[in-house]
């Protein structure tokens, strides 16, 4: 029954299209937290006052990191609050890191999936424009 509920929560979150987090609870069940427009920041930590509570993971600090909405995007913020650091796709975050659909966050030993089903994938191109000092010969 619990796996049916988990699958239903996940399907609902994907259908709504809001960004969401998928993470395990203390019993190993998958939890889904929808990051709807009502959220501007989400705290993650071992403390029961955190929005995402990872109390069973002793490698997670009481307040480990936060996710912040910046416009329509989400960033993971770890400004040194955590003893063991925060990682996105196994790269340590020092400060802020923009999240994209499918990113895997690692906080302590816990893995959290970030999903943004309708996120537009538009990587900024490095400009190859000519020098703006004047027209190029041609």
Coordinates of N, CA, C and O in Angstrom, one line a residue:
X1 N 0.8 -1.2 0.0 CA 0.0 0.0 0.0 C 0.9 1.3 0.0 O 0.6 2.2 -0.7
X2 N 1.9 1.3 0.8 CA 2.7 2.5 0.9 C 3.4 2.8 -0.4 O 3.6 4.0 -0.8
X3 N 3.9 1.8 -1.2 CA 4.5 2.1 -2.5 C 3.5 2.7 -3.5 O 3.8 3.5 -4.3
X4 N 2.2 2.3 -3.3 CA 1.1 2.8 -4.2 C 0.9 4.3 -3.9 O 0.8 5.1 -4.8
X5 N 1.0 4.6 -2.6 CA 0.8 6.0 -2.2 C 2.0 6.8 -2.7 O 1.9 7.9 -3.2
X6 N 3.2 6.3 -2.5 CA 4.4 7.0 -3.0 C 4.3 7.2 -4.5 O 4.6 8.3 -5.0
X7 N 4.0 6.2 -5.3 CA 3.8 6.4 -6.7 C 2.8 7.4 -7.1 O 3.0 8.2 -8.0
X8 N 1.7 7.4 -6.3 CA 0.6 8.4 -6.6 C 1.1 9.8 -6.3 O 0.8 10.7 -7.1
X9 N 1.8 10.0 -5.2 CA 2.4 11.3 -4.8 C 3.3 11.8 -5.9 O 3.3 13.0 -6.3
X10 N 4.2 10.9 -6.4 CA 5.1 11.3 -7.4 C 4.4 11.6 -8.7 O 4.7 12.6 -9.4
X11 N 3.4 10.9 -9.1 CA 2.7 11.1 -10.4 C 1.9 12.5 -10.2 O 1.9 13.2 -11.2
X12 N 1.3 12.7 -9.1 CA 0.6 14.0 -8.9 C 1.6 15.2 -9.0 O 1.3 16.2 -9.6
X13 N 2.8 15.1 -8.4 CA 3.8 16.1 -8.5 C 4.2 16.4 -9.9 O 4.3 17.6 -10.3
X14 N 4.5 15.3 -10.7 CA 4.9 15.5 -12.1 C 3.8 16.1 -12.9 O 4.0 17.0 -13.7
X15 N 2.5 15.7 -12.6 CA 1.4 16.3 -13.4 C 1.2 17.8 -13.1 O 0.9 18.5 -14.0
X16 N 1.4 18.2 -11.9 CA 1.2 19.6 -11.5 C 2.3 20.5 -12.2 O 2.0 21.6 -12.5
X17 N 3.5 19.9 -12.3 CA 4.5 20.6 -13.0 C 5.4 21.5 -12.2 O 6.4 22.1 -12.6
X18 N 5.0 21.7 -10.9 CA 5.8 22.5 -10.0 C 7.1 21.7 -9.7 O 7.1 20.5 -9.7
X19 N 8.2 22.4 -9.4 CA 9.4 21.7 -9.0 C 9.1 21.0 -7.7 O 8.2 21.3 -6.9
X20 N 9.8 19.9 -7.5 CA 9.6 19.1 -6.2 C 10.8 18.3 -5.8 O 11.8 18.2 -6.6
X21 N 10.8 17.9 -4.6 CA 11.9 17.1 -4.0 C 11.4 15.7 -3.7 O 10.3 15.6 -3.3
X22 N 12.2 14.7 -3.9 CA 11.9 13.3 -3.6 C 13.0 12.9 -2.6 O 14.2 13.0 -3.0
X23 N 12.6 12.5 -1.4 CA 13.6 12.1 -0.4 C 13.1 11.0 0.5 O 11.9 10.9 0.6
X24 N 14.0 10.3 1.1 CA 13.5 9.2 2.0 C 13.1 9.7 3.4 O 13.7 10.7 3.9
X25 N 12.2 9.1 4.1 CA 11.9 9.4 5.5 C 12.7 8.4 6.3 O 13.4 7.6 5.8
X26 N 12.5 8.5 7.6 CA 13.2 7.6 8.5 C 13.0 6.2 8.3 O 13.8 5.3 8.7
X27 N 11.8 5.8 7.7 CA 11.5 4.4 7.4 C 11.9 4.0 6.0 O 11.6 2.9 5.6
X28 N 12.6 4.9 5.3 CA 13.0 4.6 3.9 C 11.9 4.7 2.9 O 12.1 4.4 1.7
X29 N 10.7 5.3 3.3 CA 9.7 5.5 2.3 C 10.0 6.8 1.6 O 10.6 7.8 2.1
X30 N 9.6 6.9 0.3 CA 9.8 8.0 -0.5 C 8.8 9.1 -0.1 O 7.6 8.9 -0.1
X31 N 9.3 10.3 0.1 CA 8.4 11.5 0.4 C 8.6 12.5 -0.8 O 9.7 12.6 -1.4
X32 N 7.5 13.2 -1.1 CA 7.6 14.2 -2.1 C 7.1 15.5 -1.5 O 6.1 15.6 -0.9
X33 N 8.0 16.5 -1.8 CA 7.6 17.9 -1.3 C 7.5 18.8 -2.5 O 8.5 19.0 -3.2
X34 N 6.3 19.2 -2.8 CA 6.1 20.1 -4.0 C 6.5 21.5 -3.6 O 6.2 22.0 -2.5
X35 N 7.4 22.1 -4.5 CA 7.9 23.4 -4.3 C 7.0 24.4 -5.0 O 7.4 25.1 -5.9
X36 N 5.7 24.4 -4.7 CA 4.8 25.3 -5.3 C 5.1 26.8 -5.1 O 6.0 27.1 -4.3
X37 N 4.4 27.7 -5.7 CA 4.6 29.1 -5.5 C 4.5 29.6 -4.1 O 5.0 30.7 -3.8
X38 N 3.9 28.8 -3.2 CA 3.8 29.3 -1.8 C 5.2 29.1 -1.1 O 5.4 29.7 0.0
X39 N 6.2 28.4 -1.6 CA 7.5 28.3 -1.0 C 8.4 29.3 -1.6 O 8.5 29.5 -2.8
X40 N 9.2 30.0 -0.8 CA 10.3 30.8 -1.3 C 11.7 30.3 -0.8 O 12.7 30.5 -1.4
X41 N 11.6 29.5 0.3 CA 12.8 28.8 0.8 C 12.4 27.6 1.6 O 11.3 27.5 2.1
X42 N 13.3 26.6 1.6 CA 13.1 25.4 2.2 C 14.4 25.0 3.0 O 15.4 25.0 2.4
X43 N 14.3 24.8 4.3 CA 15.4 24.4 5.1 C 15.5 22.9 5.2 O 14.5 22.2 5.2
X44 N 16.7 22.4 5.2 CA 17.0 20.9 5.2 C 17.9 20.7 6.4 O 18.9 21.4 6.5
X45 N 17.6 19.7 7.2 CA 18.5 19.4 8.3 C 17.9 18.3 9.2 O 16.9 17.8 9.0
X46 N 18.7 18.0 10.3 CA 18.3 17.0 11.2 C 17.3 17.6 12.2 O 16.6 16.8 12.9
X47 N 17.3 18.9 12.4 CA 16.3 19.5 13.3 C 14.9 19.3 13.0 O 14.5 19.3 11.8
X48 N 14.1 19.0 13.9 CA 12.6 18.8 13.7 C 12.0 20.1 13.2 O 10.9 20.1 12.7
X49 N 12.7 21.2 13.3 CA 12.1 22.5 12.8 C 12.4 22.7 11.3 O 11.9 23.7 10.7
X50 N 13.2 21.9 10.7 CA 13.5 22.0 9.3 C 12.3 21.6 8.5 O 11.5 20.9 8.9
X51 N 12.2 22.2 7.3 CA 11.1 21.8 6.4 C 11.3 20.4 5.9 O 10.3 19.7 5.7
X52 N 12.5 20.0 5.5 CA 12.8 18.6 5.2 C 13.6 18.1 6.3 O 14.8 18.5 6.5
X53 N 13.0 17.2 7.1 CA 13.7 16.6 8.3 C 14.4 15.3 7.9 O 13.8 14.4 7.4
X54 N 15.7 15.3 8.1 CA 16.5 14.1 7.9 C 17.2 13.7 9.3 O 18.4 13.6 9.4
X55 N 16.3 13.6 10.3 CA 16.8 13.4 11.6 C 17.6 12.1 11.9 O 18.3 12.0 12.8
X56 N 17.4 11.1 11.0 CA 18.0 9.8 11.2 C 19.5 9.8 10.7 O 20.3 8.9 11.0
X57 N 19.8 10.8 9.8 CA 21.2 10.8 9.2 C 22.1 11.6 10.1 O 22.0 12.9 10.1
X58 N 23.0 11.0 10.8 CA 23.9 11.6 11.7 C 24.9 12.5 11.0 O 25.6 13.3 11.7
X59 N 25.1 12.4 9.7 CA 26.0 13.2 8.9 C 25.4 14.5 8.5 O 26.1 15.3 7.9
X60 N 24.1 14.7 8.7 CA 23.4 15.9 8.4 C 23.4 16.8 9.6 O 23.2 16.4 10.7
X61 N 23.7 18.1 9.4 CA 23.7 19.0 10.5 C 22.3 19.4 10.9 O 21.4 19.2 10.1
X62 N 22.1 20.0 12.1 CA 20.8 20.4 12.5 C 20.1 21.3 11.4 O 19.0 21.1 11.1
X63 N 20.8 22.3 11.0 CA 20.4 23.1 9.8 C 21.5 22.9 8.8 O 22.6 23.5 9.0
X64 N 21.3 22.2 7.8 CA 22.3 21.7 6.9 C 22.5 22.7 5.7 O 23.6 23.1 5.4
X65 N 21.4 23.0 5.1 CA 21.4 23.8 3.9 C 20.0 24.3 3.7 O 19.0 23.9 4.4
X66 N 19.9 25.2 2.7 CA 18.5 25.6 2.3 C 18.4 25.7 0.8 O 19.4 25.8 0.1
X67 N 17.2 25.5 0.3 CA 16.9 25.8 -1.1 C 16.1 27.1 -1.2 O 15.3 27.3 -0.3
X68 N 16.5 27.9 -2.1 CA 15.9 29.2 -2.3 C 15.4 29.4 -3.7 O 16.0 29.0 -4.7
X69 N 14.2 30.0 -3.8 CA 13.6 30.3 -5.1 C 14.2 31.6 -5.5 O 14.3 32.6 -4.7
X70 N 14.7 31.7 -6.7 CA 15.3 32.9 -7.3 C 14.6 33.1 -8.7 O 14.9 32.4 -9.6
X71 N 13.6 33.9 -8.7 CA 12.7 34.1 -9.9 C 11.9 32.8 -10.0 O 11.2 32.4 -9.1
X72 N 12.1 32.1 -11.1 CA 11.4 30.8 -11.4 C 12.4 29.6 -11.1 O 11.9 28.5 -11.3
X73 N 13.6 29.9 -10.8 CA 14.6 28.9 -10.6 C 14.8 28.6 -9.1 O 14.4 29.4 -8.2
X74 N 15.4 27.5 -8.8 CA 15.8 27.1 -7.4 C 17.3 26.9 -7.3 O 17.9 26.4 -8.2
X75 N 17.8 27.3 -6.2 CA 19.3 27.1 -5.9 C 19.4 26.4 -4.6 O 18.6 26.6 -3.6
X76 N 20.5 25.6 -4.5 CA 20.9 25.1 -3.2 C 21.9 26.0 -2.6 O 22.8 26.4 -3.3
X77 N 21.7 26.3 -1.3 CA 22.6 27.3 -0.6 C 23.2 26.5 0.5 O 22.5 26.0 1.4
X78 N 24.5 26.5 0.5 CA 25.3 25.9 1.7 C 26.4 26.9 1.9 O 27.4 26.9 1.2
X79 N 26.2 27.8 2.9 CA 27.2 28.8 3.2 C 28.0 28.4 4.5 O 28.2 29.3 5.3
X80 N 28.3 27.2 4.6 CA 29.2 26.8 5.7 C 28.4 26.3 6.9 O 29.0 26.1 8.0
X81 N 27.1 26.2 6.9 CA 26.3 25.8 8.0 C 26.5 24.4 8.4 O 26.5 23.9 9.5
X82 N 26.8 23.6 7.3 CA 26.9 22.1 7.6 C 28.4 21.7 7.8 O 29.3 22.3 7.2
X83 N 28.6 20.7 8.6 CA 29.9 20.2 8.9 C 30.4 19.4 7.7 O 31.6 19.4 7.4
X84 N 29.5 18.6 7.1 CA 30.0 17.7 6.1 C 29.7 18.1 4.6 O 29.9 17.4 3.7
X85 N 29.1 19.3 4.5 CA 28.9 19.8 3.2 C 27.7 19.3 2.4 O 27.1 18.4 2.9
X86 N 27.4 20.0 1.4 CA 26.3 19.6 0.5 C 26.8 19.4 -0.9 O 27.7 20.1 -1.3
X87 N 26.2 18.5 -1.6 CA 26.7 18.1 -2.9 C 25.6 18.1 -3.9 O 24.5 17.7 -3.6
X88 N 25.8 18.5 -5.2 CA 24.9 18.4 -6.3 C 25.6 17.6 -7.3 O 26.7 18.0 -7.8
X89 N 25.1 16.4 -7.7 CA 25.7 15.5 -8.7 C 27.1 15.3 -8.3 O 28.0 15.3 -9.1
X90 N 27.4 15.0 -7.0 CA 28.7 14.7 -6.4 C 29.7 15.9 -6.4 O 30.9 15.6 -6.2
X91 N 29.3 17.1 -6.8 CA 30.2 18.2 -6.7 C 29.8 19.0 -5.5 O 28.6 19.4 -5.3
X92 N 30.8 19.3 -4.6 CA 30.5 20.1 -3.4 C 30.1 21.5 -3.7 O 30.6 22.1 -4.6
X93 N 29.1 21.9 -3.0 CA 28.6 23.3 -3.1 C 29.2 24.2 -2.1 O 29.1 23.9 -0.9
X94 N 29.8 25.2 -2.5 CA 30.3 26.3 -1.6 C 29.6 27.5 -2.0 O 30.0 28.2 -3.0
X95 N 28.6 27.9 -1.3 CA 27.8 29.1 -1.6 C 26.5 28.6 -2.2 O 25.7 28.0 -1.5
X96 N 26.3 28.9 -3.5 CA 25.0 28.6 -4.2 C 25.3 27.8 -5.4 O 26.3 27.9 -6.1
X97 N 24.3 27.0 -5.8 CA 24.3 26.2 -7.0 C 22.9 26.1 -7.6 O 22.0 25.7 -6.9
X98 N 22.8 26.6 -8.8 CA 21.5 26.5 -9.5 C 21.2 25.1 -9.8 O 22.0 24.3 -10.1
X99 N 19.9 24.7 -9.5 CA 19.4 23.4 -9.6 C 18.7 23.2 -11.0 O 18.0 24.1 -11.4
X100 N 18.9 22.1 -11.6 CA 18.2 21.8 -12.8 C 17.5 20.4 -12.7 O 17.9 19.6 -11.8
X101 N 16.5 20.2 -13.5 CA 15.7 19.0 -13.4 C 16.6 17.7 -13.4 O 17.5 17.6 -14.3
X102 N 16.4 16.9 -12.4 CA 17.1 15.6 -12.4 C 18.4 15.7 -11.5 O 19.0 14.6 -11.3
X103 N 18.7 16.8 -11.0 CA 19.9 16.9 -10.1 C 19.7 16.1 -8.9 O 18.6 16.0 -8.3
X104 N 20.8 15.4 -8.4 CA 20.8 14.6 -7.2 C 21.6 15.4 -6.2 O 22.8 15.7 -6.4
X105 N 20.9 15.7 -5.1 CA 21.5 16.4 -3.9 C 22.0 15.3 -2.9 O 21.3 14.4 -2.7
X106 N 23.2 15.5 -2.4 CA 23.6 14.6 -1.3 C 23.8 15.5 -0.1 O 24.7 16.4 -0.1
X107 N 23.1 15.2 1.0 CA 23.2 15.9 2.3 C 23.5 14.8 3.3 O 22.7 14.0 3.5
X108 N 24.7 14.8 3.8 CA 25.1 13.7 4.7 C 25.2 12.5 3.8 O 25.8 12.5 2.8
X109 N 24.5 11.4 4.3 CA 24.4 10.2 3.5 C 23.1 10.1 2.7 O 22.8 9.1 2.0
X110 N 22.3 11.1 2.8 CA 20.9 11.1 2.2 C 20.9 11.7 0.8 O 21.5 12.8 0.6
X111 N 20.3 11.0 -0.1 CA 20.2 11.5 -1.5 C 18.8 12.0 -1.7 O 17.8 11.4 -1.4
X112 N 18.7 13.2 -2.3 CA 17.5 13.9 -2.5 C 17.5 14.3 -4.0 O 18.4 14.8 -4.6
X113 N 16.4 13.9 -4.7 CA 16.2 14.2 -6.1 C 15.5 15.5 -6.3 O 14.4 15.7 -5.7
X114 N 16.0 16.4 -7.1 CA 15.3 17.6 -7.5 C 14.7 17.4 -8.8 O 15.4 17.1 -9.8
X115 N 13.4 17.7 -8.9 CA 12.7 17.6 -10.2 C 12.0 18.9 -10.5 O 11.5 19.5 -9.7
X116 N 12.1 19.3 -11.8 CA 11.4 20.5 -12.3 C 10.9 20.1 -13.7 O 11.5 20.3 -14.7
X117 N 9.7 19.4 -13.7 CA 9.3 18.8 -14.9 C 9.1 19.7 -16.1 O 9.3 19.3 -17.2
X118 N 8.8 20.9 -15.9 CA 8.5 21.9 -17.0 C 9.7 22.9 -17.1 O 9.5 23.9 -17.8
X119 N 10.8 22.6 -16.5 CA 11.9 23.5 -16.6 C 12.4 23.6 -18.0 O 12.7 22.6 -18.6
X120 N 12.7 24.8 -18.5 CA 13.2 25.0 -19.8 C 14.7 24.8 -19.7 O 15.4 25.5 -18.9
X121 N 15.2 24.0 -20.6 CA 16.7 23.7 -20.6 C 17.3 24.7 -21.6 O 17.3 24.4 -22.8
X122 N 17.8 25.8 -21.1 CA 18.4 26.7 -22.0 C 19.8 27.2 -21.4 O 19.9 28.2 -20.8
X123 N 20.8 26.4 -21.6 CA 22.1 26.7 -21.1 C 22.6 28.0 -21.8 O 22.4 28.1 -23.1
X124 N 23.1 28.9 -21.1 CA 23.6 30.1 -21.6 C 24.9 29.8 -22.5 O 25.8 29.2 -22.0
X125 N 24.8 30.3 -23.7 CA 25.9 30.1 -24.6 C 27.0 31.1 -24.3 O 26.8 32.3 -24.0
X126 N 28.3 30.7 -24.4 CA 29.4 31.7 -24.3 C 29.5 32.5 -25.6 O 29.5 31.9 -26.7
X127 N 29.5 33.8 -25.5 CA 29.4 34.6 -26.7 C 30.7 34.5 -27.5 O 31.8 34.5 -27.0
X128 N 30.5 34.5 -28.8 CA 31.6 34.5 -29.7 C 31.5 35.8 -30.6 O 32.0 35.8 -31.7
X129 N 30.8 36.8 -30.1 CA 30.5 38.0 -30.8 C 31.9 38.7 -31.1 O 32.8 38.7 -30.3
X130 N 32.0 39.4 -32.2 CA 33.2 40.1 -32.5 C 33.3 41.3 -31.5 O 32.4 41.7 -30.9
X131 N 34.5 41.8 -31.5 CA 34.8 43.0 -30.6 C 33.8 44.1 -31.0 O 33.6 44.4 -32.2
X132 N 33.2 44.7 -30.0 CA 32.2 45.8 -30.2 C 32.9 47.1 -30.5 O 32.2 48.1 -30.6
X133 N 34.2 47.2 -30.8 CA 34.9 48.4 -31.1 C 34.6 49.0 -32.4 O 34.9 50.1 -32.7
X134 N 34.0 48.2 -33.3 CA 33.7 48.7 -34.6 C 33.4 47.5 -35.5 O 33.5 46.4 -35.1
X135 N 33.1 47.8 -36.8 CA 32.8 46.7 -37.7 C 34.0 45.8 -38.0 O 35.1 46.3 -38.0
X136 N 33.7 44.6 -38.2 CA 34.8 43.7 -38.6 C 35.1 43.7 -40.1 O 34.1 43.9 -40.8
X137 N 36.3 43.6 -40.5 CA 36.6 43.6 -41.9 C 35.9 42.4 -42.6 O 35.8 41.3 -42.0
X138 N 35.4 42.6 -43.8 CA 34.8 41.5 -44.3 C 34.5 41.4 -45.7 O 34.1 40.7 -46.4

